[in-house]
Coordinates of C-alpha atoms in Angstrom, one line a residue:
M207 CA -8.7 30.1 -135.8
L208 CA -10.7 27.3 -135.6
S209 CA -9.7 27.3 -132.0
R210 CA -11.3 30.7 -131.0
S211 CA -14.6 29.4 -132.2
Y212 CA -15.4 26.5 -129.8
S213 CA -14.0 29.6 -127.0
D214 CA -16.7 31.2 -124.7
E215 CA -14.6 34.6 -125.7
H216 CA -17.6 37.1 -126.9
E217 CA -14.9 39.5 -128.4
A218 CA -14.6 39.8 -132.1
E219 CA -12.4 38.7 -133.5
E220 CA -9.2 41.1 -135.6
G221 CA -9.9 40.9 -139.4
M222 CA -13.3 39.0 -139.5
L223 CA -15.5 40.0 -142.5
G224 CA -18.4 42.2 -142.3
G225 CA -17.1 43.5 -138.8
E226 CA -18.6 43.5 -135.3
V227 CA -22.4 41.3 -134.9
D228 CA -25.1 42.4 -133.9
R229 CA -25.9 39.9 -130.8
D230 CA -29.5 40.9 -130.6
K231 CA -30.4 40.5 -133.5
V232 CA -28.9 36.9 -133.6
H233 CA -30.2 36.6 -130.4
Q234 CA -33.5 37.5 -131.5
M235 CA -33.7 35.4 -135.2
A236 CA -32.9 32.5 -133.3
V237 CA -35.8 33.3 -131.0
D238 CA -38.3 33.6 -134.5
T239 CA -37.1 30.7 -135.7
Y240 CA -37.7 28.1 -132.3
E241 CA -41.3 29.9 -131.9
R242 CA -41.4 29.9 -135.8
G243 CA -40.8 25.8 -135.8
L244 CA -42.9 24.5 -132.7
E245 CA -46.1 27.3 -134.2
M246 CA -45.8 29.7 -132.0
Y247 CA -46.9 32.6 -134.9
R248 CA -49.9 33.2 -136.7
S249 CA -50.6 34.8 -139.7
I250 CA -53.5 36.6 -138.8
E251 CA -53.6 39.5 -141.4
Y252 CA -51.7 41.1 -144.5
K253 CA -50.8 44.3 -145.5
E254 CA -50.4 45.7 -148.7
Y255 CA -47.9 48.2 -150.2
D256 CA -48.3 50.6 -153.2
V257 CA -44.4 50.0 -153.9
A258 CA -43.9 52.0 -157.3
D259 CA -45.8 51.9 -161.2
A260 CA -45.3 48.8 -162.9
T261 CA -43.6 50.7 -165.8
D262 CA -40.9 51.6 -163.3
I263 CA -39.3 47.6 -163.7
P264 CA -38.9 46.7 -167.3
E265 CA -38.8 42.7 -168.0
G266 CA -36.2 41.1 -166.6
E267 CA -35.1 44.1 -163.8
R268 CA -35.8 44.1 -160.2
K269 CA -35.9 47.0 -157.7
L270 CA -34.6 46.7 -154.3
M271 CA -36.6 48.3 -151.2
R272 CA -37.3 48.9 -147.7
I273 CA -40.9 47.7 -147.1
G274 CA -42.2 46.9 -143.8
G275 CA -38.4 47.3 -142.1
R276 CA -37.7 44.5 -144.8
S277 CA -35.2 44.2 -148.2
I278 CA -37.2 43.4 -150.4
G279 CA -36.2 42.2 -153.8
V280 CA -39.4 42.4 -156.4
F281 CA -39.0 41.4 -159.9
Y282 CA -40.5 41.3 -163.0
H283 CA -39.2 38.3 -164.6
N284 CA -41.2 36.1 -167.5
G285 CA -43.9 38.2 -167.6
K286 CA -44.6 37.4 -164.3
W287 CA -44.1 39.2 -160.9
Y288 CA -41.9 38.0 -157.8
A289 CA -40.5 39.3 -154.7
V290 CA -38.5 37.5 -152.3
R291 CA -36.8 38.5 -148.7
N292 CA -33.8 40.2 -149.2
Y293 CA -31.3 38.0 -146.9
C294 CA -29.3 34.8 -147.9
L295 CA -30.0 32.0 -146.0
H296 CA -26.6 31.0 -145.4
R297 CA -24.9 33.9 -144.0
S298 CA -27.4 36.6 -144.8
G299 CA -25.8 38.1 -148.0
P300 CA -27.7 40.6 -150.4
V301 CA -29.7 37.9 -152.6
A302 CA -32.1 39.5 -154.5
T303 CA -29.0 41.8 -155.8
G304 CA -27.5 38.7 -157.0
S305 CA -27.3 37.3 -160.9
L306 CA -30.5 36.4 -162.4
E307 CA -30.2 33.7 -165.4
G308 CA -33.4 31.7 -165.9
D309 CA -35.3 31.0 -162.9
V310 CA -32.2 30.7 -160.9
L311 CA -31.2 33.8 -158.7
T312 CA -27.5 33.5 -157.1
C313 CA -26.6 35.4 -154.2
P314 CA -23.1 37.3 -155.0
W315 CA -21.6 36.5 -151.3
H316 CA -21.5 33.0 -151.8
G317 CA -22.8 31.3 -154.8
Y318 CA -25.7 29.7 -152.9
Q319 CA -29.0 29.6 -155.5
Y320 CA -32.6 30.2 -155.5
D321 CA -35.7 29.6 -157.3
V322 CA -37.0 33.4 -157.9
K323 CA -40.0 31.5 -158.7
T324 CA -40.7 29.9 -155.4
G325 CA -37.6 31.1 -153.2
E326 CA -36.5 27.2 -153.4
F327 CA -33.2 26.9 -152.1
L328 CA -31.7 24.5 -155.2
L329 CA -30.0 21.9 -153.0
D330 CA -32.8 21.4 -150.5
P331 CA -36.3 22.6 -151.9
A332 CA -37.8 22.1 -148.2
V333 CA -35.5 25.4 -146.9
K334 CA -37.0 28.5 -149.0
L335 CA -36.2 32.0 -149.3
E336 CA -39.3 34.3 -147.2
T337 CA -42.0 35.3 -150.9
Y338 CA -44.2 37.8 -150.8
T339 CA -47.5 37.5 -153.1
V340 CA -46.7 40.5 -155.7
E341 CA -50.3 42.1 -157.5
V342 CA -50.7 44.7 -160.5
R343 CA -53.5 46.7 -160.4
E344 CA -54.4 50.1 -162.0
G345 CA -50.5 50.0 -162.9
K346 CA -49.1 49.7 -159.6
V347 CA -46.8 46.9 -158.0
H348 CA -48.7 46.2 -154.6
V349 CA -47.0 43.7 -152.6
K350 CA -48.0 42.1 -149.2
L351 CA -46.3 41.0 -146.5
P352 CA -47.8 39.3 -143.4
T353 CA -48.4 40.9 -139.9
V354 CA -48.0 38.2 -137.5
V355 CA -48.8 37.8 -133.6
M356 CA -47.6 35.4 -131.2
D357 CA -50.2 32.9 -129.5
S358 CA -49.6 34.5 -126.5
D359 CA -50.8 38.2 -127.8
L360 CA -54.2 36.3 -129.4
A361 CA -55.5 35.2 -126.1
E362 CA -55.1 38.2 -124.2
A363 CA -57.2 40.2 -127.0
G364 CA -59.6 37.4 -127.0
A365 CA -59.6 37.8 -123.1
E366 CA -60.7 41.5 -123.0

């Protein structure tokens, strides 16, 4: 098994957990990470989504939902609202479905732990889950997600 991980074979190994890997998605994640590291993305606006009635998520609970193509967990915790992307940084596990003890959200797959308020990974606060602004107005829970474009798209828009 270890020797396979160093080969150039592109076949999925039998018995792998989670089935086959979507190579296009993995490639896009690598490109996105590289481009963000070079600060090639610029956030130009936030889109707000009305996701639930405030009464739908009682104190100490969460609601999982798909917003803007992302799986997100919205938490009502200690009288405040938080939203994190449901995507563990370790192995892409469904982190928002994990246990919440105090402020610590634990991924159910491998036990990676994050601060639900900030998204910070407890072993390295420089590493964070994506978090989103949550506001409650007139009894409705609203989540704001960034809309991002590439620098090249901004340049083309300015040239028109």
